[in-house]
XYZ file of C-alpha atoms in Angstrom:
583
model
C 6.158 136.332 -103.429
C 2.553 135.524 -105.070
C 0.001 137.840 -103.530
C -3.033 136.889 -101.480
C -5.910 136.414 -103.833
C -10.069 135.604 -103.506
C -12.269 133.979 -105.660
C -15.848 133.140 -105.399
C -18.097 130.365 -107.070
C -21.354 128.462 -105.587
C -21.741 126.720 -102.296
C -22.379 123.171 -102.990
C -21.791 121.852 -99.410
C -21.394 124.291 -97.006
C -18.457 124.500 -94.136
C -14.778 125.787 -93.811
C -11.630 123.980 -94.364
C -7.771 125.252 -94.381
C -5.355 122.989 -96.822
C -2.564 122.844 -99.471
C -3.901 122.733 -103.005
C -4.007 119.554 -104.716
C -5.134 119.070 -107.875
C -6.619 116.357 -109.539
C -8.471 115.470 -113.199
C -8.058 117.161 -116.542
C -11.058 118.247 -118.568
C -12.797 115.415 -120.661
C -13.317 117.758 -123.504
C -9.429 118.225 -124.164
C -9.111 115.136 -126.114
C -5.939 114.329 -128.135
C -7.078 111.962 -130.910
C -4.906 108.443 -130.919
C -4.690 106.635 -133.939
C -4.045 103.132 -134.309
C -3.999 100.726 -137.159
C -7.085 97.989 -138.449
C -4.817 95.156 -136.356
C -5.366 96.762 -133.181
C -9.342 96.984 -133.068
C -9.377 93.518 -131.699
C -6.776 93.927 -128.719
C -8.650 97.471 -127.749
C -12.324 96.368 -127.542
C -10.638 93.060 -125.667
C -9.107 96.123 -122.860
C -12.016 97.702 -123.011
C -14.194 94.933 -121.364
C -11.678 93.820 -119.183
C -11.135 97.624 -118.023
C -15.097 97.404 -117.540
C -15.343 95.035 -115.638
C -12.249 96.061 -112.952
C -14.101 99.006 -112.981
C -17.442 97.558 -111.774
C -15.592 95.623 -109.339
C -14.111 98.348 -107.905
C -17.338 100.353 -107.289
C -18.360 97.509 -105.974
C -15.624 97.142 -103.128
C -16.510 101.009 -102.842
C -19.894 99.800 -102.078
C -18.852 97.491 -99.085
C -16.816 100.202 -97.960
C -18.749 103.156 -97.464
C -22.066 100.933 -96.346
C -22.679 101.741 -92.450
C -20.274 104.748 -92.568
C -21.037 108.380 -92.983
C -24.528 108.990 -94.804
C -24.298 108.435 -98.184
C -26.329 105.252 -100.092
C -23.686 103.109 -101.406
C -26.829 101.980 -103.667
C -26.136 105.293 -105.234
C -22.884 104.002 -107.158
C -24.975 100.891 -109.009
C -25.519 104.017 -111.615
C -22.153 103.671 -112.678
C -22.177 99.943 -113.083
C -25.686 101.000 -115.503
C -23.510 103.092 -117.567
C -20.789 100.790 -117.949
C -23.218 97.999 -119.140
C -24.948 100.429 -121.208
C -25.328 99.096 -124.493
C -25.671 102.351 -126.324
C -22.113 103.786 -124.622
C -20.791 99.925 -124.820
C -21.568 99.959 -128.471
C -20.552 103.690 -129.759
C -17.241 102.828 -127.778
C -16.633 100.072 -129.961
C -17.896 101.506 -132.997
C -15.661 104.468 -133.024
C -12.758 101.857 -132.386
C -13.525 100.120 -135.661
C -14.458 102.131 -138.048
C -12.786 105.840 -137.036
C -9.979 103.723 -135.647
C -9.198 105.626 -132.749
C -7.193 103.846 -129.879
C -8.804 103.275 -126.631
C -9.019 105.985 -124.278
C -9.534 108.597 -127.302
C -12.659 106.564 -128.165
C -13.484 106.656 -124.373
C -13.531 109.995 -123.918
C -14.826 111.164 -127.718
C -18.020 109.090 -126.507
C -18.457 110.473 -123.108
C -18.303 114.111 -124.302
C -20.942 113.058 -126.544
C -22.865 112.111 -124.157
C -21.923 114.804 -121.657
C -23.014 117.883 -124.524
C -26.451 115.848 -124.990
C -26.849 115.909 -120.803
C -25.617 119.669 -120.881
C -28.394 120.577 -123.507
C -31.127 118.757 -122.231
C -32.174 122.093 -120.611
C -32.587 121.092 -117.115
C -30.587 121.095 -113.649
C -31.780 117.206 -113.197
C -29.747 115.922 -116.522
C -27.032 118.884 -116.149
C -26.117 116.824 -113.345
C -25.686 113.814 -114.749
C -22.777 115.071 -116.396
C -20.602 114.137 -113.036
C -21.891 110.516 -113.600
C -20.390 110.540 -117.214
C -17.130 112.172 -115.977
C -16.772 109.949 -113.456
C -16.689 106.468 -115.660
C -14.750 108.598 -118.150
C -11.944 109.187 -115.722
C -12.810 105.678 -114.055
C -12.105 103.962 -117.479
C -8.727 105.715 -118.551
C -7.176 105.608 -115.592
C -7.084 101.569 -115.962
C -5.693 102.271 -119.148
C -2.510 104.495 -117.610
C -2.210 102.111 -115.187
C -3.656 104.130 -111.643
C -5.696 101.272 -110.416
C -7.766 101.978 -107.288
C -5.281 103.261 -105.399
C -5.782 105.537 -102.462
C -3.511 108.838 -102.165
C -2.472 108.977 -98.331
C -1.027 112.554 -97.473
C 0.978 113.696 -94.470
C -0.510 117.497 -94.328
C -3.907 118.830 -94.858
C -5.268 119.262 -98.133
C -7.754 120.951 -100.374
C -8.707 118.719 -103.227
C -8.838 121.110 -106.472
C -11.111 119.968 -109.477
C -10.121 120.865 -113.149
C -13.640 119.423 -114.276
C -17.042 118.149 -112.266
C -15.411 116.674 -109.388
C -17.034 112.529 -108.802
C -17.239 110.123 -106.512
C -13.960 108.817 -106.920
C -12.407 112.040 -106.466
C -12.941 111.885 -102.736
C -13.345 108.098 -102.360
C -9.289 107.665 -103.929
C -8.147 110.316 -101.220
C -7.305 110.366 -97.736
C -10.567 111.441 -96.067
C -9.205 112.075 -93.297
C -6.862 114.704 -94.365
C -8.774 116.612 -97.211
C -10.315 119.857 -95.665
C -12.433 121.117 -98.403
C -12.678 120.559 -102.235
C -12.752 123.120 -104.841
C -14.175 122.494 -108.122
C -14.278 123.438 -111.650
C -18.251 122.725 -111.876
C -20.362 120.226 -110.130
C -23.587 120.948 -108.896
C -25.852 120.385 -105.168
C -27.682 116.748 -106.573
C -24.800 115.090 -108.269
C -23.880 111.846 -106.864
C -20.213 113.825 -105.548
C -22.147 116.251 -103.759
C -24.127 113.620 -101.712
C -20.848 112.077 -100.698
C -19.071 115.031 -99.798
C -21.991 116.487 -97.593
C -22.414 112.985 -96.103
C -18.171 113.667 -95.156
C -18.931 116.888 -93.996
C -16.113 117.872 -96.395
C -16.903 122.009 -97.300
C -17.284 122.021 -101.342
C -17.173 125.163 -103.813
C -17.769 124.893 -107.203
C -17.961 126.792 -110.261
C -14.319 128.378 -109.898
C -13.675 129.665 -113.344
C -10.031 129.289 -114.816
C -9.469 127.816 -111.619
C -5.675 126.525 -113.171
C -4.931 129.749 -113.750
C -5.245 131.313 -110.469
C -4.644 128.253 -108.005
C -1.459 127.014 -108.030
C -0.393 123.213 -106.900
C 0.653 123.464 -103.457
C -0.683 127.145 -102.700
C -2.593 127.304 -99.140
C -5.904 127.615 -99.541
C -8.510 128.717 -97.155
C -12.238 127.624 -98.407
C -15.014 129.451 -96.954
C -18.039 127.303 -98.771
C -20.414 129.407 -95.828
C -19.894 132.065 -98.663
C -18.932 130.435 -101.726
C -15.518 132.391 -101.194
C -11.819 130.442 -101.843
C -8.744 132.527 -100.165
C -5.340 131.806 -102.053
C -2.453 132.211 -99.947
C -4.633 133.411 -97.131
C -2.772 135.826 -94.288
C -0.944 133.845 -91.893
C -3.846 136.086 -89.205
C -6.845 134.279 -91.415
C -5.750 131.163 -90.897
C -4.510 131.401 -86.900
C -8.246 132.753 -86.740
C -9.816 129.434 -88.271
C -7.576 127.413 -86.328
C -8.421 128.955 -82.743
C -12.156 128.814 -83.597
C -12.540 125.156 -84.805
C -14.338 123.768 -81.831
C -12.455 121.136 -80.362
C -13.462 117.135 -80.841
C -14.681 117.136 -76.594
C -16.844 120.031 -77.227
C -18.678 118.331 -80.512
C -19.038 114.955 -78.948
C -20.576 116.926 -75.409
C -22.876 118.699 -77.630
C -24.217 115.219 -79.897
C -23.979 113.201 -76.286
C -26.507 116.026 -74.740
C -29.151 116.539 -77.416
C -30.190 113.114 -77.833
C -33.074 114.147 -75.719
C -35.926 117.256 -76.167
C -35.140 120.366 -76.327
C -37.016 123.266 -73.905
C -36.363 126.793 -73.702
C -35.571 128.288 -70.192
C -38.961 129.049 -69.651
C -40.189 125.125 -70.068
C -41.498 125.260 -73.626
C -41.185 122.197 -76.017
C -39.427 122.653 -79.454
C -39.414 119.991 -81.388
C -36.150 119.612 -83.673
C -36.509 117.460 -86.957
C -34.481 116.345 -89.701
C -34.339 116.819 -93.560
C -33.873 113.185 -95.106
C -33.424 111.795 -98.684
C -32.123 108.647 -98.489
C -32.419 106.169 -96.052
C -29.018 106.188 -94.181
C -29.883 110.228 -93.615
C -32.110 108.717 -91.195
C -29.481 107.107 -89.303
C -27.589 110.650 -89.458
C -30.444 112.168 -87.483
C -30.630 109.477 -85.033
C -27.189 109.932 -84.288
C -27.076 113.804 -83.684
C -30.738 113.719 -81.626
C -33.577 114.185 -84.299
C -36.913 114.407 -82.860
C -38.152 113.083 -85.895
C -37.828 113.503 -89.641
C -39.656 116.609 -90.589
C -39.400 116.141 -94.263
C -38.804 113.142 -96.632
C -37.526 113.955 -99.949
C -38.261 111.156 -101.837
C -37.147 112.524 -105.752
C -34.145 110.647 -105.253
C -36.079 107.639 -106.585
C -36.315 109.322 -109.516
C -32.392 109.577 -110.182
C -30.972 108.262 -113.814
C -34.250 105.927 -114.072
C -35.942 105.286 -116.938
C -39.309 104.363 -115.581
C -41.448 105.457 -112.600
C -39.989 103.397 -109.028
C -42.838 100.004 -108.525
C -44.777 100.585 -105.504
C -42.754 97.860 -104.178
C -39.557 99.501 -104.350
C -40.726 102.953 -102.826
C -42.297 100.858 -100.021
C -39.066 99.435 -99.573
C -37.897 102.652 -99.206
C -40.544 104.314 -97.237
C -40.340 100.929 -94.943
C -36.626 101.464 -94.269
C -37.059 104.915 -93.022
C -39.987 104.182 -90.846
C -38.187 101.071 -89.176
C -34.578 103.599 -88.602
C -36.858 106.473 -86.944
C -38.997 103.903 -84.951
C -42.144 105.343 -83.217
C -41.325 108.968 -83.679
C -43.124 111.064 -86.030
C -41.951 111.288 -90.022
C -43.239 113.738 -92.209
C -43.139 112.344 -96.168
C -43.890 115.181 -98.631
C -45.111 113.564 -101.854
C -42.681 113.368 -105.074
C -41.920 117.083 -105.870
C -41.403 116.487 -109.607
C -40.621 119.110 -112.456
C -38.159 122.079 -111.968
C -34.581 120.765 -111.905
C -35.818 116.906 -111.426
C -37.334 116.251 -114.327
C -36.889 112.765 -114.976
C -36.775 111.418 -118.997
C -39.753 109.103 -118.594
C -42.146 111.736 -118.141
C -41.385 112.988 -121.604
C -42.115 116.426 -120.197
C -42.606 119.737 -122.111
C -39.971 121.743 -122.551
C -40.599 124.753 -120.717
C -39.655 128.441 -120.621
C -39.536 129.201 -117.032
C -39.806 124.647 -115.604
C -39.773 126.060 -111.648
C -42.595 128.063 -112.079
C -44.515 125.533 -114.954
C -45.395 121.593 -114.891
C -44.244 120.341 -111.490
C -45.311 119.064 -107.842
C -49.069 118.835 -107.282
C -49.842 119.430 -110.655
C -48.199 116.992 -112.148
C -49.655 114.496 -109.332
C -53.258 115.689 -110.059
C -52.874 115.198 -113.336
C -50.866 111.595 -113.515
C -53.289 110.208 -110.579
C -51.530 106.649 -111.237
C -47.993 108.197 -110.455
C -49.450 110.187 -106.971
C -51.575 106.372 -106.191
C -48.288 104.366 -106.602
C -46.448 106.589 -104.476
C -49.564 107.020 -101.994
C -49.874 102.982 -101.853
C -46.529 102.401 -101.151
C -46.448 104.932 -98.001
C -49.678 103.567 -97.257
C -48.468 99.858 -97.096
C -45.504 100.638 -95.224
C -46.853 103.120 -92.487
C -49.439 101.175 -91.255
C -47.543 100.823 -87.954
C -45.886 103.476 -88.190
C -46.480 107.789 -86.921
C -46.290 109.438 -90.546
C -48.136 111.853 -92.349
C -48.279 112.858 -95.858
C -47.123 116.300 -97.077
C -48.094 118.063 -100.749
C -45.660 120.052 -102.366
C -46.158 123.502 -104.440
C -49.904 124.178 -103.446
C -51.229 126.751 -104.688
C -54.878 126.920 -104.313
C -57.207 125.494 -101.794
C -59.029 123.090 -104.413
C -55.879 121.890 -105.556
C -55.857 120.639 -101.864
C -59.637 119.580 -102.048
C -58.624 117.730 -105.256
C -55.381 115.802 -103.776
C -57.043 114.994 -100.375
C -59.879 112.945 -102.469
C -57.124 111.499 -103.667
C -55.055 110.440 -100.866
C -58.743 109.387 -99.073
C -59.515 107.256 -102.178
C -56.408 105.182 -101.966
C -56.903 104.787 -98.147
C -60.457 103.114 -98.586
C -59.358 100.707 -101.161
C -56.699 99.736 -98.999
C -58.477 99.454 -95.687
C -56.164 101.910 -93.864
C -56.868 104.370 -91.816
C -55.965 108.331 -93.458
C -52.814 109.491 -92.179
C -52.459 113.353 -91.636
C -52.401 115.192 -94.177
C -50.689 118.564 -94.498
C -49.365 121.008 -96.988
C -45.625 122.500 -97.566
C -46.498 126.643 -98.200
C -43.869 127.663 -100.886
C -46.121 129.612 -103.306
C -47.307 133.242 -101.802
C -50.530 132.762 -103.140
C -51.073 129.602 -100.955
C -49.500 131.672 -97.800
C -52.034 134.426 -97.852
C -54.735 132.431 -97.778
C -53.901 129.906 -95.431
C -56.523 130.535 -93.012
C -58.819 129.049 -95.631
C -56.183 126.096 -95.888
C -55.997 125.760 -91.966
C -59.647 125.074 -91.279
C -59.107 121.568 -93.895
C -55.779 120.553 -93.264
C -54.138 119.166 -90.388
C -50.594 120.957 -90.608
C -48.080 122.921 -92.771
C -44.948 123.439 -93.209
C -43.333 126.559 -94.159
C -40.534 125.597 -97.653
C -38.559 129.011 -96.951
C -36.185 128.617 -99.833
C -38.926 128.436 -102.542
C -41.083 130.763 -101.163
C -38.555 133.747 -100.391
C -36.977 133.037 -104.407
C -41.124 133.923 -105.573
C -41.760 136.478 -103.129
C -38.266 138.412 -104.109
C -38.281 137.072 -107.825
C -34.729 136.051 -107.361
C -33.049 132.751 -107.936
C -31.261 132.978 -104.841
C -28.406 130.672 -107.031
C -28.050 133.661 -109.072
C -24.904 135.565 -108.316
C -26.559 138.849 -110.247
C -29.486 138.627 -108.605
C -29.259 137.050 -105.386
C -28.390 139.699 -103.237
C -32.638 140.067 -102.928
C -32.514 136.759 -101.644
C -32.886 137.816 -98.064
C -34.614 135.706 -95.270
C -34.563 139.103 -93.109
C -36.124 141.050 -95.880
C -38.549 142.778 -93.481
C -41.389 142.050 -95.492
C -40.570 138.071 -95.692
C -40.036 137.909 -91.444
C -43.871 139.396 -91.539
C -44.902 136.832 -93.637
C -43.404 133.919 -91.861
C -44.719 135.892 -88.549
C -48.257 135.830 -89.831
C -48.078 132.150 -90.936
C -47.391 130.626 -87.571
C -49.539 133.203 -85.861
C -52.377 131.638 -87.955
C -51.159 128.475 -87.367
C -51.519 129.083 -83.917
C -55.101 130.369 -83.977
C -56.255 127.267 -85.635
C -54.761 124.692 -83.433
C -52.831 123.460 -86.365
C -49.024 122.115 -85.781
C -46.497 124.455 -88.344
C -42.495 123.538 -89.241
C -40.446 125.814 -91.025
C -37.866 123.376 -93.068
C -36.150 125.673 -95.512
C -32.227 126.602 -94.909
C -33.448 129.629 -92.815
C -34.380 127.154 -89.741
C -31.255 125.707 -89.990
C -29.280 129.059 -89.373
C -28.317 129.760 -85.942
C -28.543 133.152 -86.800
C -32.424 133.186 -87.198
C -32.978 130.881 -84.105
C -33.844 133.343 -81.449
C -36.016 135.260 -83.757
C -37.702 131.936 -85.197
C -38.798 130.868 -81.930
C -39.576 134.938 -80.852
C -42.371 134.106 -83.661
C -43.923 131.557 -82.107
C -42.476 128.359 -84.198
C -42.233 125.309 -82.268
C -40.939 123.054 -84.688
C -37.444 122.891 -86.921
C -36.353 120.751 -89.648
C -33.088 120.546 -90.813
C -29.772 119.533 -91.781
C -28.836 116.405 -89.451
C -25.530 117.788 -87.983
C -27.231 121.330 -87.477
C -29.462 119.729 -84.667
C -27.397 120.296 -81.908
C -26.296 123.679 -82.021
C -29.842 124.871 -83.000
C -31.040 122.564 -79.444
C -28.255 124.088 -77.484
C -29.585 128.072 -78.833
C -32.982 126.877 -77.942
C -32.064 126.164 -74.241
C -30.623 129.126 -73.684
C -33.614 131.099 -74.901
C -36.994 132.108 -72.840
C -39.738 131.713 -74.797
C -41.389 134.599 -72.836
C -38.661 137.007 -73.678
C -38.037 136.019 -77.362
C -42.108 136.884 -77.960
C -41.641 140.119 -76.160
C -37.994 140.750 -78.316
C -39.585 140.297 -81.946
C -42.722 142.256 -81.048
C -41.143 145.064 -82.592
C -41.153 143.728 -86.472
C -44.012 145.597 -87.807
C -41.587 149.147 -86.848
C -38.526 147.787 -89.523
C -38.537 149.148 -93.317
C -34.959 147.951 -94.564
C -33.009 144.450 -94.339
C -29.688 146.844 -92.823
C -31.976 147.560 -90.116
C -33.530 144.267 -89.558
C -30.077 142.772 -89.191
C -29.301 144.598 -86.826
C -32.564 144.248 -85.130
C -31.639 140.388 -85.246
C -28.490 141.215 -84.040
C -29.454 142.644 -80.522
C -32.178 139.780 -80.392
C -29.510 137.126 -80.501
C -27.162 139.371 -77.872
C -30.224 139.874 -75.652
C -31.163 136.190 -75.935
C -28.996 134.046 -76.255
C -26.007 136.019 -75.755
C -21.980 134.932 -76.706
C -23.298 131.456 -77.080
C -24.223 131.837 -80.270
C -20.213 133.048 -81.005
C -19.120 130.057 -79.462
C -20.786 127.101 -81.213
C -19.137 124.902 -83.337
C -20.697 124.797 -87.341
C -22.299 121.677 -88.718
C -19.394 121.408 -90.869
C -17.409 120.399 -87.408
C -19.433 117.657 -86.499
């Protein structure tokens, strides 16, 4: 009998899910090369358009069928319809059919790893991604050719999906939903187009499994753990009973989105608002659906995905107008185009850089191409006239960077004959943080990016497996930080979120709102368990709790600190709760 075994990788989308392994895809690179003779070239480039165009059809019919369920932009698959007109992959295709005479599917996949080495050396996160895209019409295309047309796999029995390459689209989409628990993949990162899909499933993802053919086994139970990046092989039969009598059941999930449509107070009467991350428009009717109070943070880089020129004005006021019109008169919060880093989009033609997170990016790129920050800044403009939004600058770092933008943003107003809308800043550079009093007294809110800032504060790329155990959001010296920030908020009158992954912990609720924070942004699904903590909580007695910080010196100590908060507070509650990826 094959022993238990672990394995860890990266968390792509987080959640839990208990299955037998199945395993799908080979890896594109292992090509076997096909010869055929000079009589043939006419009969394969003849299968190859037809095979192009089922293809296309069939995204489309995925189109019609994910549209209006789950939260994913069935817009999002047209980029696979752009790659299979693509007249450079069209024409190297057909080129390596007639004159290396290679059949079909070897020409298929010699071009797509050419493409996929050039994506994997263009040196940033953004194109590393678009590797899944290539994959996926790869595996699209030669699966017409052996025959395995669009059909979906039904199962009887819970499964885990497992990966031998960058798991796509398709990989889910050809599956029975409804029975895959989790998927575990050979590589695929948190933007690819999978990703989105999965997340908008809730389906639990882990990625990055190396040799993962060599120590999963078709068949084997698996027990993913994406929470902490951790797969268990043949799990004990005691791990598994444990899952099982957790998972929440379906009653107490739909009691707990039926009851937080509405506010949220704490025992003690005090408001909290409770927002939601969005980045494409059907987020937006995600966070309607599980109680938003609003939408906290637009991310609107998604525009920028596989284009190769900057979105019209028109088309990001389409997009701007959509989200308005879903979350109707309450407040929306639309941080402007966070460029650079790992979205670096080709049309910039940007520098290659040593360090790109810490370089060209956000508000500098903005200052500097004024046209790119007025198009965007129009098109919010234009399509927010009726509605409550306010406009949000990413990676500030000094206070006449703000000066500089807000002339800006003021400029494009008067030509338009609008009125301002607030303006605000997202604090994710330390320098910014410890001098925002001097930033309070000019803007008119903040928000608090938690992931970016703790990763500069700690030095630590928090996706770093070597290095990301300093990646601590109750580091001691970070929780004084974030204290400090809302207490200045407070001072000034000005309104502060906190939107990172740290407000959408229920772990760090009680001690959040101990601070002083009265407004959340997160994940969609995370809204009602972080609305049901804050009911349970006085606001009175969380202050008093977390008065204590300045006495802690080590994270060991502030987690247990945090601890005995959350048992004081808010109790077994917190035990009890289902997980986002439940809902």
């Amino acid at each position: 009998m094959r022993k238990e075994k672990r394995v860890t990788g990266l968390s792509i989308v987080p959640g839990k899910g208990v299955g037998k392994a199945y395993f799908v895809g080979r890896a594109t690179q292992q090509t076997s090369l096909v010869s055929i003779s000079r009589q043939d070239v006419g009969d394969q480039i003849m299968r190859f358009n037809e095979i192009r165009e089922r293809a296309k059809e069939e995204y489309r019919k995925y189109a019609e069928s994910i549209n209006g369920a789950g939260t994913f932009d069935a817009s999002i698959l047209n980029i696979y319809e752009h790659i299979l007109d693509d007249p450079a992959f069209i024409g190297q295709v057909v080129e390596t059919i007639t004159t290396k005479l290679f059949d079909l599917e070897t020409s298929i996949r010699l071009v797509s790893n050419d493409f996929i080495k050039r994506f994997s050396a263009a040196g940033t996160s953004y194109f590393k991604e678009r590797v899944s895209d290539m994959v996926e019409v790869c595996e699209k295309l030669v699966s017409y050719i052996n025959l395995d047309e669009g059909r979906t796999r039904t199962f009887l029995e819970p499964i885990v999906l497992v990966v031998l390459r960058t798991f796509t689209p398709s990989d889910i989409l050809r599956h029975d939903i409804d029975k895959m628990q989790a998927i575990v993949s050979a590589s695929g990162g948190k933007t690819s187009h999978a990703a989105i899909l999965a997340r908008s499933y809730g389906i639990p993802v882990v990625s990055g499994i190396r040799g993962i053919s060599e120590v999963i086994r078709p068949g084997d139970q698996l027990y993913v753990d994406a929470d902490r990046a951790t797969v268990f092989i043949r799990p004990p039969a005691s791990m598994v009973a444990r899952y099982e009598r957790e998972k929440p059941p379906r009653e107490e999930i739909n009691r707990l989105k039926k009851k937080w449509k509405r506010p949220a107070y704490t025992r003690d009467g005090i408001a909290i608002e409770v927002m939601s991350n969005v980045s494409l428009v059907n987020d937006v009717d995600t966070a309607n659906e599980f109680g938003a109070d609003g939408v906290g943070l637009v991310r609107s880089e998604y525009l920028l995905a596989n284009r190769k020129e900057f979105p019209s004005e028109d088309e990001q006021g389409s997009f701007y107008e959509s989200i308005f019109k879903k979350i109707g008169s309450k407040h929306c919060v639309v941080r402007m185009m966070d460029i650079g880093g790992d979205k670096t989009p080709d049309f910039l033609k940007m520098p290659s850089e040593f360090n790109p997170f810490m370089g060209w990016r956000a508000i500098r790129i903005l200052l500097e191409r004024q046209d790119l920050f007025e198009i965007q800044l129009r098109a919010a403009m234009r399509a927010g006239q009726k509605a409550n939004y306010s406009i949000m600058l990413p990676m500030v770092t000094t206070l006449q960077e703000w000066l500089d933008a807000k002339a800006v943003i003021s400029g494009v107003a008067k030509k338009l004959g609008v009125k301002t809308p607030p303006c605000g800043v997202l604090f994710e550079v330390p320098l910014a943080v410890l001098e925002m009093g001097s930033f309070m007294r000019e803007i008119d809110f903040a928000s608090i990016g938690t992931n970016d800032l703790l990763q500069y504060l700690s030095a630590a790329d928090r996706n770093n497996p070597k290095v990301n155990y300093l990646y601590n959001p109750i580091e001691p010296a970070f929780l004084k930080i974030l204290r400090s920030a809302i207490d200045t908020s407070k001072d000034h009158g000005k309104p502060l979120s906190i939107c990172g992954e740290m407000a959408g912990d229920p772990f760090h609720t009680a001690l959040l709102v101990g601070f002083g924070l009265k407004r959340f942004s997160v994940n969609p699904r995370t809204i009602p368990i972080i609305k049901e903590l804050i009911s349970t909580i006085s606001f009175a007695e969380a202050a008093e709790a977390t008065s204590h910080i300045e006495a802690l010196d080590s994270p060991d100590e502030t987690e247990r600190w945090v601890k005995r908060i959350n048992r004081r507070l808010v109790g077994d509650v917190l035990q009890k709760l289902p997980l986002p990826s439940d809902f």
